[in-house]
mmCIF file of C-alpha atoms in Angstrom:
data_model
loop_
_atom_site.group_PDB
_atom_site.id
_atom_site.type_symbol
_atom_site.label_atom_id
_atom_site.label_comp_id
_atom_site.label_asym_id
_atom_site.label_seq_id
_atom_site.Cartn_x
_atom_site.Cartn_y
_atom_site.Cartn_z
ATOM 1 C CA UNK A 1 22.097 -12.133 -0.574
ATOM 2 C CA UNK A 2 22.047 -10.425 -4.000
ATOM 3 C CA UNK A 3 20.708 -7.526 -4.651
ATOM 4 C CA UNK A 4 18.062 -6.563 -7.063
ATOM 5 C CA UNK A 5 17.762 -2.869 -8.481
ATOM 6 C CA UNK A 6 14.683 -2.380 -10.999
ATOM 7 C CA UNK A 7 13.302 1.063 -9.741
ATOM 8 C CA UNK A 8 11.440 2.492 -12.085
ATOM 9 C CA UNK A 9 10.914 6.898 -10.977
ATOM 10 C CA UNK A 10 7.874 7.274 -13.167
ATOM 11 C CA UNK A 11 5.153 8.131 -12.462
ATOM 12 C CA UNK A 12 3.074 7.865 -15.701
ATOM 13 C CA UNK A 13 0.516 5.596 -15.510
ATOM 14 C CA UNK A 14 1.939 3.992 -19.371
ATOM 15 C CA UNK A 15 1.590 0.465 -19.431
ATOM 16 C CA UNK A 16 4.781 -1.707 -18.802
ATOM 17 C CA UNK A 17 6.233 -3.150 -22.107
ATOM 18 C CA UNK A 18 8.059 -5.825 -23.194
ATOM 19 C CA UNK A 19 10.836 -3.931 -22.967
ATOM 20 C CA UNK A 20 11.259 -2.383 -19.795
ATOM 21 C CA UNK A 21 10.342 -5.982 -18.202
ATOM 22 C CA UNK A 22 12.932 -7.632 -20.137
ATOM 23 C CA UNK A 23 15.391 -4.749 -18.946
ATOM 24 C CA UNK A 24 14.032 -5.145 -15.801
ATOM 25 C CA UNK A 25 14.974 -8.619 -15.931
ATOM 26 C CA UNK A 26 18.787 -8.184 -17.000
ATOM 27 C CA UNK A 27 19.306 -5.626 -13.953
ATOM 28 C CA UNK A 28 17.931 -8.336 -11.600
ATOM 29 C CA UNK A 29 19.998 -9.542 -8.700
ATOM 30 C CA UNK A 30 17.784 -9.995 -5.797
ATOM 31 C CA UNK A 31 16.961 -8.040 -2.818
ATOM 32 C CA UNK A 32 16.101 -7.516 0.726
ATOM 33 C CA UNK A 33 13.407 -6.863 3.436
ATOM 34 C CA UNK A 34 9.888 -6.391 5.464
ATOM 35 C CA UNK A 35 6.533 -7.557 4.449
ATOM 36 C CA UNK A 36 3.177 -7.930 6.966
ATOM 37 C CA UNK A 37 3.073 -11.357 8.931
ATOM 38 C CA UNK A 38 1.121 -14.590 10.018
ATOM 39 C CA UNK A 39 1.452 -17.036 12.832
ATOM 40 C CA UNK A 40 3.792 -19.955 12.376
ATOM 41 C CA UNK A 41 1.203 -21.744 10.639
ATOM 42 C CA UNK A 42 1.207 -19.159 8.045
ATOM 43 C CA UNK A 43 0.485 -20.936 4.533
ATOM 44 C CA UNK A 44 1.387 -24.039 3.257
ATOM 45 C CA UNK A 45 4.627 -25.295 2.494
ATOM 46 C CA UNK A 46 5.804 -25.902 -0.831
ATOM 47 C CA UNK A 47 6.177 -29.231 -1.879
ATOM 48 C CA UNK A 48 4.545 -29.057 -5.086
ATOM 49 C CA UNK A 49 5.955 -28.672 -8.927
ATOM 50 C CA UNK A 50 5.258 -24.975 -8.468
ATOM 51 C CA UNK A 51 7.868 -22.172 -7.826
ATOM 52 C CA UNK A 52 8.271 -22.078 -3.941
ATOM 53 C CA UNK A 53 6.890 -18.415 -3.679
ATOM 54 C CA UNK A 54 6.655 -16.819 -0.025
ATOM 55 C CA UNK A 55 4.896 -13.288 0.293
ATOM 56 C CA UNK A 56 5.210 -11.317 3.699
ATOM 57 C CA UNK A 57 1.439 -10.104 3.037
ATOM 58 C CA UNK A 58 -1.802 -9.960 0.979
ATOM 59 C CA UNK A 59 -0.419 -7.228 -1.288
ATOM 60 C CA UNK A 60 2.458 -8.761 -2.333
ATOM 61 C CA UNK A 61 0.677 -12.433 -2.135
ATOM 62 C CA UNK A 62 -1.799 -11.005 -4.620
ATOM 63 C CA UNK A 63 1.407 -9.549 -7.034
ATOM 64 C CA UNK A 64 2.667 -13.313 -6.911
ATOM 65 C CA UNK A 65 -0.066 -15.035 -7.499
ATOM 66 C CA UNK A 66 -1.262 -12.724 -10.446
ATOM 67 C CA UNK A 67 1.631 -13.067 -12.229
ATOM 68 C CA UNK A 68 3.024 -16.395 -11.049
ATOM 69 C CA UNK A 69 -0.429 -17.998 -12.702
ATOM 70 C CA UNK A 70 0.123 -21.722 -12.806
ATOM 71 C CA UNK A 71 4.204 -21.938 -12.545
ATOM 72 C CA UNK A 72 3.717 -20.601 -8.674
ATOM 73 C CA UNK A 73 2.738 -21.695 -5.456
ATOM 74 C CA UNK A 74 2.573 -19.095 -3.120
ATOM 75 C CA UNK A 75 2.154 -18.943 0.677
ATOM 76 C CA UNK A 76 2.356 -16.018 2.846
ATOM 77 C CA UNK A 77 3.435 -14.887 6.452
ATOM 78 C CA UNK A 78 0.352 -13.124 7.316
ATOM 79 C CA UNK A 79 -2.841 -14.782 7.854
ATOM 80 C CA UNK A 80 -5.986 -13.831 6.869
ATOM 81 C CA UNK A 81 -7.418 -11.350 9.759
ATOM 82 C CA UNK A 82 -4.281 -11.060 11.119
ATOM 83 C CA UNK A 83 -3.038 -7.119 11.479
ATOM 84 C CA UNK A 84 0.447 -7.216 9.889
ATOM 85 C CA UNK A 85 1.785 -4.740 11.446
ATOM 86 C CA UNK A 86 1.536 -7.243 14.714
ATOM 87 C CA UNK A 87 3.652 -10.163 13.246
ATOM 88 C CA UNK A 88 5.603 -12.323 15.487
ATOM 89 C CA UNK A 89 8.384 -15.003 13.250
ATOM 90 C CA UNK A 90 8.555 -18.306 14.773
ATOM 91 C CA UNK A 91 11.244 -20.360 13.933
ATOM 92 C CA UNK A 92 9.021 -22.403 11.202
ATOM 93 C CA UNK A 93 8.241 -19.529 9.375
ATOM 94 C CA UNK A 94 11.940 -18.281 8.995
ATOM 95 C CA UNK A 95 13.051 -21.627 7.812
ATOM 96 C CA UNK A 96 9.813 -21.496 5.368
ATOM 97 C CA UNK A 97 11.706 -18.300 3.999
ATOM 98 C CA UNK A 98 15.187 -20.289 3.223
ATOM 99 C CA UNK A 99 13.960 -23.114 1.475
ATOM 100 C CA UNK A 100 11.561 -20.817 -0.746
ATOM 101 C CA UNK A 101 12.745 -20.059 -4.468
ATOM 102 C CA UNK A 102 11.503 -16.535 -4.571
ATOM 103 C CA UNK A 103 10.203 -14.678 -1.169
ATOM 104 C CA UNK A 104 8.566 -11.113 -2.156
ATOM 105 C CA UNK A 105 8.024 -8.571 0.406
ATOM 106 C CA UNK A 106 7.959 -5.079 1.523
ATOM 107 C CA UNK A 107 10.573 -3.271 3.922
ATOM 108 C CA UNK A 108 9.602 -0.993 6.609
ATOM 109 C CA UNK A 109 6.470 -2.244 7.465
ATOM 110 C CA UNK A 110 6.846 -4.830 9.641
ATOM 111 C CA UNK A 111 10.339 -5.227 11.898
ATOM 112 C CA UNK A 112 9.854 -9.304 12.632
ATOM 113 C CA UNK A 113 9.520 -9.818 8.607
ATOM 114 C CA UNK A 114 12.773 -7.844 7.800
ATOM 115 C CA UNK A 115 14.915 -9.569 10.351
ATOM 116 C CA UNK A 116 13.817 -13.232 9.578
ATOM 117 C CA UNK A 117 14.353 -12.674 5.892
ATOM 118 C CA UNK A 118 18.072 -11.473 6.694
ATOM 119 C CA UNK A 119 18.267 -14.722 9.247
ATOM 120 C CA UNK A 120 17.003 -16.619 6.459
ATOM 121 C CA UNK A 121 19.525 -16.425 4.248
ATOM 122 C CA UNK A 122 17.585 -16.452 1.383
ATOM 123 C CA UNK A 123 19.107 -16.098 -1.958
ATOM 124 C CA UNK A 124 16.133 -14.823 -4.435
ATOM 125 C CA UNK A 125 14.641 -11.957 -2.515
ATOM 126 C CA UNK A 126 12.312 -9.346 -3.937
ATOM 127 C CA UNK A 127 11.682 -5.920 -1.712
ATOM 128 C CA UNK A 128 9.267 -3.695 -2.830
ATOM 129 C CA UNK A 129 10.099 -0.424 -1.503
ATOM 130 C CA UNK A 130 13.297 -0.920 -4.165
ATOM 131 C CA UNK A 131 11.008 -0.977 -6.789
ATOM 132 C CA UNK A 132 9.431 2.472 -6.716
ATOM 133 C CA UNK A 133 9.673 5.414 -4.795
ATOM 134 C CA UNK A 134 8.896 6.406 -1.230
ATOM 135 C CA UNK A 135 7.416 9.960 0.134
ATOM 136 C CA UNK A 136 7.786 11.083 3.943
ATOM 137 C CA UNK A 137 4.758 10.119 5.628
ATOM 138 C CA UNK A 138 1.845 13.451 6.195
ATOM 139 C CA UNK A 139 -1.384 13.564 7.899
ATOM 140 C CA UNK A 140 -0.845 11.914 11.813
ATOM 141 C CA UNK A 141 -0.048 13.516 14.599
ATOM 142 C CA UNK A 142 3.822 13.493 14.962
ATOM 143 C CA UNK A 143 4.205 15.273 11.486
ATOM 144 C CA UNK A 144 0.591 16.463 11.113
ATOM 145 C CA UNK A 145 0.664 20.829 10.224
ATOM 146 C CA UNK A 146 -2.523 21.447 9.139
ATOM 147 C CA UNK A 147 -1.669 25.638 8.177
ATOM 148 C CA UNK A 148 0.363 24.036 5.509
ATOM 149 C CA UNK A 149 -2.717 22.590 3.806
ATOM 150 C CA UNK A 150 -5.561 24.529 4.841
ATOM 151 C CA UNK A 151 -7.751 24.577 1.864
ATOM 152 C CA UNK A 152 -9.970 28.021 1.056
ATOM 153 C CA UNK A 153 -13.432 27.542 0.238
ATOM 154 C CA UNK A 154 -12.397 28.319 -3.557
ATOM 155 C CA UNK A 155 -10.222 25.327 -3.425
ATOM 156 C CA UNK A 156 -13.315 22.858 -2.351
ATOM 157 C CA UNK A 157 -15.248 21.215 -5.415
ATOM 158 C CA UNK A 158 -12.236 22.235 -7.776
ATOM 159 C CA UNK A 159 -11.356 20.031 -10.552
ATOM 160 C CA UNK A 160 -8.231 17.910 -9.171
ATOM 161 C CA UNK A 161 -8.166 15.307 -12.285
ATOM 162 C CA UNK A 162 -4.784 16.746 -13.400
ATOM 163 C CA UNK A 163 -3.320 18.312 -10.229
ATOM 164 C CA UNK A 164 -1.435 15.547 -8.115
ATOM 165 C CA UNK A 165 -2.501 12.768 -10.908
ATOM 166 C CA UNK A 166 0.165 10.628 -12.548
ATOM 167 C CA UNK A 167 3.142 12.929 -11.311
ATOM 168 C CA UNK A 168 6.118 11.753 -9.446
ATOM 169 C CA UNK A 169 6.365 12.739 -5.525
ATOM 170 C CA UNK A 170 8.091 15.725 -4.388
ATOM 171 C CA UNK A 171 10.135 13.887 -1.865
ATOM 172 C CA UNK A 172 11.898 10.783 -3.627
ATOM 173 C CA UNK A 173 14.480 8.736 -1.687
ATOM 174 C CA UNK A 174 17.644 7.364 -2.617
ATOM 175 C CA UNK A 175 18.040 3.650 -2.135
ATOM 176 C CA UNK A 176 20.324 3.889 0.860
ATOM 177 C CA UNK A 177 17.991 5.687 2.555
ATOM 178 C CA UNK A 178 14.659 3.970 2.756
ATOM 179 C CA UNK A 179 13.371 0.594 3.653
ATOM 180 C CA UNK A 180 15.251 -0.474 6.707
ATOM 181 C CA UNK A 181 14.016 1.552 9.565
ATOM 182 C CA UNK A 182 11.863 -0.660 11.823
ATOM 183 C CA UNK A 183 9.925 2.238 12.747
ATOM 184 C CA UNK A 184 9.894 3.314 9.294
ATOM 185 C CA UNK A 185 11.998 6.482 9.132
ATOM 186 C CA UNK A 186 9.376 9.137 8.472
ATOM 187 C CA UNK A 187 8.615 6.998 5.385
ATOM 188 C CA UNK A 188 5.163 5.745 4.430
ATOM 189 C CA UNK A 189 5.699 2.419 3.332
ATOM 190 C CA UNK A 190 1.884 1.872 1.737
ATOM 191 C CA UNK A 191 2.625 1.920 -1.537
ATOM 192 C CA UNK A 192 0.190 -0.670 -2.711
ATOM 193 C CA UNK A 193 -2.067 2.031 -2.188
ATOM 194 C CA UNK A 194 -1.190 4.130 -4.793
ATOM 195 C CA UNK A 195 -2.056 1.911 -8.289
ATOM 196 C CA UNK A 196 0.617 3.495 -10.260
ATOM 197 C CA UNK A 197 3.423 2.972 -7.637
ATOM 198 C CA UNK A 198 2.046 -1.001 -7.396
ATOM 199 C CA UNK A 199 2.100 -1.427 -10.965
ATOM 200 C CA UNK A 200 5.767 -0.552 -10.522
ATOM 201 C CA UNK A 201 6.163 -3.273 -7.838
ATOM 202 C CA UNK A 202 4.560 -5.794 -10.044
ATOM 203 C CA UNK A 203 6.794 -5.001 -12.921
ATOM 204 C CA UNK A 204 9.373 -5.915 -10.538
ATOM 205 C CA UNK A 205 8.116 -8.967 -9.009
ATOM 206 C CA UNK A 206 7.683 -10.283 -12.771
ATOM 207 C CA UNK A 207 11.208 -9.780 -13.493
ATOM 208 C CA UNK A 208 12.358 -11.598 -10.132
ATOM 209 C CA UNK A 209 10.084 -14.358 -11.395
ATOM 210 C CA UNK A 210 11.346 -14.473 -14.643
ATOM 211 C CA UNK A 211 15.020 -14.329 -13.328
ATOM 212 C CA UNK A 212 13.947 -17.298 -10.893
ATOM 213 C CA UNK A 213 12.480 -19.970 -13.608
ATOM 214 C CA UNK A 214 13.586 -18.530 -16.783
ATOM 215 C CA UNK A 215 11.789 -21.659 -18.682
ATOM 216 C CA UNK A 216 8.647 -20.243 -17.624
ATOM 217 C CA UNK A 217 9.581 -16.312 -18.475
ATOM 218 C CA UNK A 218 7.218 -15.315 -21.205
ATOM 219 C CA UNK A 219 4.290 -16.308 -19.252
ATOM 220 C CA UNK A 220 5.354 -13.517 -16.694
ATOM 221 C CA UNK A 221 5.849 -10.983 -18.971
ATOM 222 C CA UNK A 222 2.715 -11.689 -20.354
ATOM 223 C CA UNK A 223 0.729 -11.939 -17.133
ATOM 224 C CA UNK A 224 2.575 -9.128 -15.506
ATOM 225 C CA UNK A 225 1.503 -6.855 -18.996
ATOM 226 C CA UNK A 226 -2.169 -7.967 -18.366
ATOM 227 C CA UNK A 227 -1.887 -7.229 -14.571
ATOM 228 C CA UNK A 228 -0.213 -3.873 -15.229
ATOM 229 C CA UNK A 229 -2.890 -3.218 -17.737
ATOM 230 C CA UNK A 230 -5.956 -3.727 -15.183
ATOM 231 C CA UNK A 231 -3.787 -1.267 -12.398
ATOM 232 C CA UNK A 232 -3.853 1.196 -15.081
ATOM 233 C CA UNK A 233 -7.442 1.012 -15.221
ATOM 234 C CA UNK A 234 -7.932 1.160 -11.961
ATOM 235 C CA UNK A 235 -6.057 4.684 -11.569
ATOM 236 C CA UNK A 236 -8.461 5.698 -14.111
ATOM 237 C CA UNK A 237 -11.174 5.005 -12.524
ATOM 238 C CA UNK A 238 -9.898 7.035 -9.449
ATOM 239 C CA UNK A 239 -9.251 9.851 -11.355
ATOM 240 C CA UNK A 240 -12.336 10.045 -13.362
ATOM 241 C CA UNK A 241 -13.985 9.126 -9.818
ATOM 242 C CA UNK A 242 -12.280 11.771 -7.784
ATOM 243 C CA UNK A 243 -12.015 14.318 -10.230
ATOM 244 C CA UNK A 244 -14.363 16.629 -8.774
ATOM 245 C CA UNK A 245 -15.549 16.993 -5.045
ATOM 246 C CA UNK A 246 -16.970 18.483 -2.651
ATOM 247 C CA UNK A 247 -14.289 18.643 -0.636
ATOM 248 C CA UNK A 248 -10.934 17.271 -1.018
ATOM 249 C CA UNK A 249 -10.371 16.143 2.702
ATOM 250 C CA UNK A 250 -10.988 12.683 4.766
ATOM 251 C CA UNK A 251 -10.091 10.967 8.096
ATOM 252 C CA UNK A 252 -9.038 7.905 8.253
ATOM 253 C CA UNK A 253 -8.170 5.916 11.136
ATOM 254 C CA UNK A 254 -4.501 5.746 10.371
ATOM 255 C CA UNK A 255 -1.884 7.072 8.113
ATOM 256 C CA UNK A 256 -2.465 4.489 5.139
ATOM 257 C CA UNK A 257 -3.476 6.757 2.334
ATOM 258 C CA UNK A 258 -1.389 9.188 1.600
ATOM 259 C CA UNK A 259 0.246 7.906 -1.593
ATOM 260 C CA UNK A 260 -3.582 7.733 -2.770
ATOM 261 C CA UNK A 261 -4.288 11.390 -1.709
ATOM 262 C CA UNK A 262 -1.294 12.188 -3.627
ATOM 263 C CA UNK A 263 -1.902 10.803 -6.487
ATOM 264 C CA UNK A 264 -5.542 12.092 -6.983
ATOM 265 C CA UNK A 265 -5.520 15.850 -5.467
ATOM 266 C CA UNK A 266 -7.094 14.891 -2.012
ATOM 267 C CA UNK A 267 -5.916 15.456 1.590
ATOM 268 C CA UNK A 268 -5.818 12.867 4.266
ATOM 269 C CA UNK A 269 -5.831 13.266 7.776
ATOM 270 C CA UNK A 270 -5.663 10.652 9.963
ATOM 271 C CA UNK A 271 -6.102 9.928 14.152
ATOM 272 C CA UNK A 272 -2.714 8.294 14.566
ATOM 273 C CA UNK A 273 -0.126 8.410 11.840
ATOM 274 C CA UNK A 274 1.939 5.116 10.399
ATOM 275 C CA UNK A 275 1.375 2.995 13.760
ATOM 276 C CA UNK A 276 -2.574 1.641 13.921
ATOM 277 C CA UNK A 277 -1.613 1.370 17.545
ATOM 278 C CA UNK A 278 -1.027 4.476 18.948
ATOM 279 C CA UNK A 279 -3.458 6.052 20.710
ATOM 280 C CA UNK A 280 -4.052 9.837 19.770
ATOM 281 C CA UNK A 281 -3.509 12.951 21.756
ATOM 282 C CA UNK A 282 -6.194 15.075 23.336
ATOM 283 C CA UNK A 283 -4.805 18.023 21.275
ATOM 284 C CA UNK A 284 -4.880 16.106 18.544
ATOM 285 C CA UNK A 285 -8.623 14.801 18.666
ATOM 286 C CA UNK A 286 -9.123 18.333 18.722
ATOM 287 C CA UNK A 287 -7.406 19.548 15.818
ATOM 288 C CA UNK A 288 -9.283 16.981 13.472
ATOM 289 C CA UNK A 289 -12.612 18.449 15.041
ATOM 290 C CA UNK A 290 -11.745 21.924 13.608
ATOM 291 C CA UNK A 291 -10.111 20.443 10.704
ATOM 292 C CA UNK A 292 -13.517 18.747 9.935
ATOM 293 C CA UNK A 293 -15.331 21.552 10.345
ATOM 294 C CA UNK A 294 -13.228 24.096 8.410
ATOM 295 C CA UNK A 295 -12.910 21.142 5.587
ATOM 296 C CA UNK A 296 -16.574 20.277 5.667
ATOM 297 C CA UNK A 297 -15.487 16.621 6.465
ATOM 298 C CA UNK A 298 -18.797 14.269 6.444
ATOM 299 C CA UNK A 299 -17.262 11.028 6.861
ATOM 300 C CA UNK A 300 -14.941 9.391 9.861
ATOM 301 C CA UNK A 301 -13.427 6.001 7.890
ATOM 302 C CA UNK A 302 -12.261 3.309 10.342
ATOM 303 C CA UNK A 303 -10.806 -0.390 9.047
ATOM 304 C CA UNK A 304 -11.801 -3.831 8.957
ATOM 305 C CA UNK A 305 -8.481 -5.381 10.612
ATOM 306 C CA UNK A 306 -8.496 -2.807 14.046
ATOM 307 C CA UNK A 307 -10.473 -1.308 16.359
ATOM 308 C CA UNK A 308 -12.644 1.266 15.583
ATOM 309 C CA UNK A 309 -13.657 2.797 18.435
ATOM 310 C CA UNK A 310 -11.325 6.280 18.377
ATOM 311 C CA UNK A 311 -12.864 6.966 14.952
ATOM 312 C CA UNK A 312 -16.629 5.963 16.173
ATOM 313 C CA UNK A 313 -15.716 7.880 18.927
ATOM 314 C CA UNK A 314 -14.821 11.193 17.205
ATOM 315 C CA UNK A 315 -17.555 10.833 14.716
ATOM 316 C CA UNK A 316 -19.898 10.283 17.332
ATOM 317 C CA UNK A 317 -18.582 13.906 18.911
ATOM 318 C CA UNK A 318 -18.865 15.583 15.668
ATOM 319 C CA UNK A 319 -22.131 14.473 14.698
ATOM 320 C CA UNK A 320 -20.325 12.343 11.165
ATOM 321 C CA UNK A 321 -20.678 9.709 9.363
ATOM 322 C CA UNK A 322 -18.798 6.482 9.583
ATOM 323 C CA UNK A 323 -17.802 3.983 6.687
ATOM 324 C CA UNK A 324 -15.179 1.744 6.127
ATOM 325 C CA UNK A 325 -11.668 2.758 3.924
ATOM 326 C CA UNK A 326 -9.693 -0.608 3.726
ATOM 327 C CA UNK A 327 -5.901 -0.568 3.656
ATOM 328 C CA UNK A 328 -6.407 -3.975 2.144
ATOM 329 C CA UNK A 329 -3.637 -4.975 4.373
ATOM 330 C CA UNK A 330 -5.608 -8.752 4.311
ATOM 331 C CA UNK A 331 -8.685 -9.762 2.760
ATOM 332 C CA UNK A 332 -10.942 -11.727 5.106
ATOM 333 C CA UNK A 333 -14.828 -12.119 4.867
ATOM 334 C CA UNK A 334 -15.272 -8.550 6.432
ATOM 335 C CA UNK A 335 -13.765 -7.330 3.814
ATOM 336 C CA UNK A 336 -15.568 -4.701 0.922
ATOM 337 C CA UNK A 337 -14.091 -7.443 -2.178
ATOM 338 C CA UNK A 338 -12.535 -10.147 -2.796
ATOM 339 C CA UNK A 339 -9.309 -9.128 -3.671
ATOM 340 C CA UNK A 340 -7.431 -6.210 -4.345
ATOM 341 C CA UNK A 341 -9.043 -4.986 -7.282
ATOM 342 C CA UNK A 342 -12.337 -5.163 -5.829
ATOM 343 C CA UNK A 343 -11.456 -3.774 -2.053
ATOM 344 C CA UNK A 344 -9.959 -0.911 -4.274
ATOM 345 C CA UNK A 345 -13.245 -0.252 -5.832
ATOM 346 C CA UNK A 346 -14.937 0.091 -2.824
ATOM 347 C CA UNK A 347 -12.391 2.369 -1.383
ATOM 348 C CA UNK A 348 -13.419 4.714 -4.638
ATOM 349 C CA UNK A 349 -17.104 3.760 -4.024
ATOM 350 C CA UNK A 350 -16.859 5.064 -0.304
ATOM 351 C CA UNK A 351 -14.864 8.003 -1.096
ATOM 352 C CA UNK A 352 -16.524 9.188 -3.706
ATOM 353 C CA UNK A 353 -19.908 9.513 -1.164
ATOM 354 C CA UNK A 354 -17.860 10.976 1.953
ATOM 355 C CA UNK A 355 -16.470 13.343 -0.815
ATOM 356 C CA UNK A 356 -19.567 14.569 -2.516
ATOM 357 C CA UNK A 357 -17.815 13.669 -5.800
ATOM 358 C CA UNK A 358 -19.851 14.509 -8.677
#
C-alpha cells in the first residue's frame, strides 16, 4: 500500500486554493488506517458508474460524498445508530474494502477498521489523522489535572475570540508517531471536531479523489473549494458564538471535544476520557462536582449514540442541567441536524446556552 503525505500544519482558517490542492495532489501516494464501523451489511456495494468510495464513518462519509458529488458512490462501515467505537469487521466488509477504488478513513479510532484495511490490501487509501495534526488527549480521568487549568473568577466571561482561535496546537506529532495505537496512544483522534483541522482532511480527501479519477479532477477541486469555504464559515460562527461567556467550562460525557475547546478558548471536562465505555471513578465523579462548582458549570451534556445515565446521574446530584453535545459520530433521526453542518450548529446553539455566551 502506498502512502499518501498531504499534511497541511496550519492552522489558519484561509480557504484552500487551487494551489495547495493541486500540490496536494502531486504529493499523493495513498495511505493507511482506522475509521468508525457498521455491521457486515454496512452500505451498499458498488456496482454502479460511480467511483467505488468506502468511508469507515459518517465524518469521513460526509467528506466523500461532499466532494465526490456525482463521480462517487460512497458506502460506509458504520451504520447509522451504530457507536463506532464498537465495530466488529466481518469478512464481507473487508473484502468490500479491496475491491473499493478509494476507501477514506481515520486511524486510531477504531482497532477492527485499521486491521481490515491492512488485510484488505487496498491500494488507494486515504487516513485522516495524516492529513492534519494530532494533540494528546485532556479532560478524562486518566490524564485529567484540573490545578493546571483552574480558571480565576477574572478569567470567566473574558473575551476568548482570539486566544486559542485559529492557532496551531502546542503538542503536534510527527507522522511516525500517531495513528496506529489501537487504544489511541494518548492521542485524541476527533478531529472532525475541530472545523479548521476537518477542512484540512477534506483538502486531502479531494486530492486522493483527484489522484483516483483524474478525468473527473476539476470537479473536486472545485467542490472541495466550496466545501472548505462553508467549514470556514462554520469556525466563524463558533468564534463569533463563543467569543464571550460566562464561563469557559463544560462536561461532556466523554473526551470528544477537546480539539473544539482548543480552538475557541473553552475547557472541557469530561466523565470518562477517549473510551465512551469506561465507567468513571468515585474520585473522579467527585472532582467534576467541585470542578462544576468552582467553574460555575450549568450544563451536564450527554450523546445521542450512548447511554446517558452517568451524566443524568451527576447532573441529577448537582442540581444541573442536561442537553445534548453530539460528537456527530453518526447521524440518525435522534440526531440535532441532518448532517454535519447542521449537528455542528446545534453543538454552538447548546453551548452557547450552557455557557451564558453573550
Amino acid at each position: 500500500m502506498a502512502v499518501m503525505t498531504a499534511r497541511s500544519r496550519s492552522g489558519s482558517r484561509s480557504r484552500i486554493s487551487a494551489t495547495a490542492l493541486a500540490a496536494g495532489v502531486t504529493a499523493l501516494g495513498l495511505f493507511a488506517v482506522t475509521g468508525c464501523g457498521s455491521d457486515d451489511g454496512a452500505g451498499d456495494a458498488g456496482g454502479g458508474d460511480g467511483l467505488d468510495v468506502v468511508a469507515s464513518f459518517y465524518p469521513m462519509e460526509f467528506l466523500a460524498e461532499r466532494i465526490g458529488g456525482e463521480h462517487v458512490e460512497v458506502s460506509t462501515l458504520t451504520e447509522p445508530g451504530t457507536d463506532p467505537h464498537d465495530l466488529d469487521i466481518g469478512a464481507q466488509q473487508t473484502a468490500r474494502l479491496s475491491e473499493a477504488d478509494l476507501v477514506v478513513y481515520l486511524a486510531g479510532l477504531q482497532p477492527a477498521v485499521d486491521e481490515a484495511v491492512e488485510q484488505s490490501g487496498a491500494e488507494h487509501v486515504v487516513e485522516a489523522t495524516s492529513l492534519t495534526t494530532l494533540a494528546e488527549s485532556g479532560g478524562g480521568e486518566e490524564e485529567h489535572a484540573h490545578d493546571e487549568h483552574e480558571h480565576g473568577e477574572e478569567d470567566h466571561g473574558h473575551d476568548h475570540g482570539d486566544e486559542g482561535h485559529g492557532h496551531e496546537h502546542d503538542h503536534e506529532h510527527s507522522e511516525e508517531e500517531h495513528g496506529h495505537d489501537h487504544d489511541h496512544g494518548g492521542l485524541d483522534p476527533h478531529i472532525w471536531l475541530d472545523p479548521v483541522r476537518y477542512a484540512e482532511v477534506a483538502e486531502g480527501v479531494g486530492a486522493a479523489l483527484a489522484e483516483a479519477d483524474p478525468d473527473h479532477a476539476a470537479d473536486y477541486e472545485r467542490n472541495t473549494a466550496d466545501l472548505t469555504a462553508e467549514l470556514a464559515a462554520l469556525d466563524e460562527e463558533f468564534a463569533e458564538g463563543l467569543a464571550t461567556t460566562e464561563t469557559d467550562t463544560f462536561i461532556t460525557t466523554h473526551a470528544a471535544f477537546g480539539y473544539l475547546a482548543d480552538r475557541y478558548g473553552l475547557h472541557e471536562e469530561s466523565i470518562t476520557g477517549l473510551d465512551p465505555e469506561s465507567e468513571p471513578s468515585g474520585a473522579r465523579m467527585r472532582e467534576l462536582q467541585d470542578i462544576a462548582e468552582a467553574d460555575n458549570v450549568s450544563t451536564v451534556f450527554f450523546e445521542t449514540l450512548i447511554s446517558d445515565e452517568t451524566a443524568r446521574t451527576l447532573a441529577n446530584d448537582l442540581g444541573l442541567e442536561t442537553a445534548v453535545l453530539d460528537p456527530v459520530e453518526g447521524i440518525t433521526e435522534e440526531s440535532p441536524g441532518a448532517d454535519y453542518l447542521e449537528v455542528m450548529r446545534a453543538n454552538l446553539d447548546a453551548l452557547r446556552e450552557a455557557l451564558g455566551a453573550s
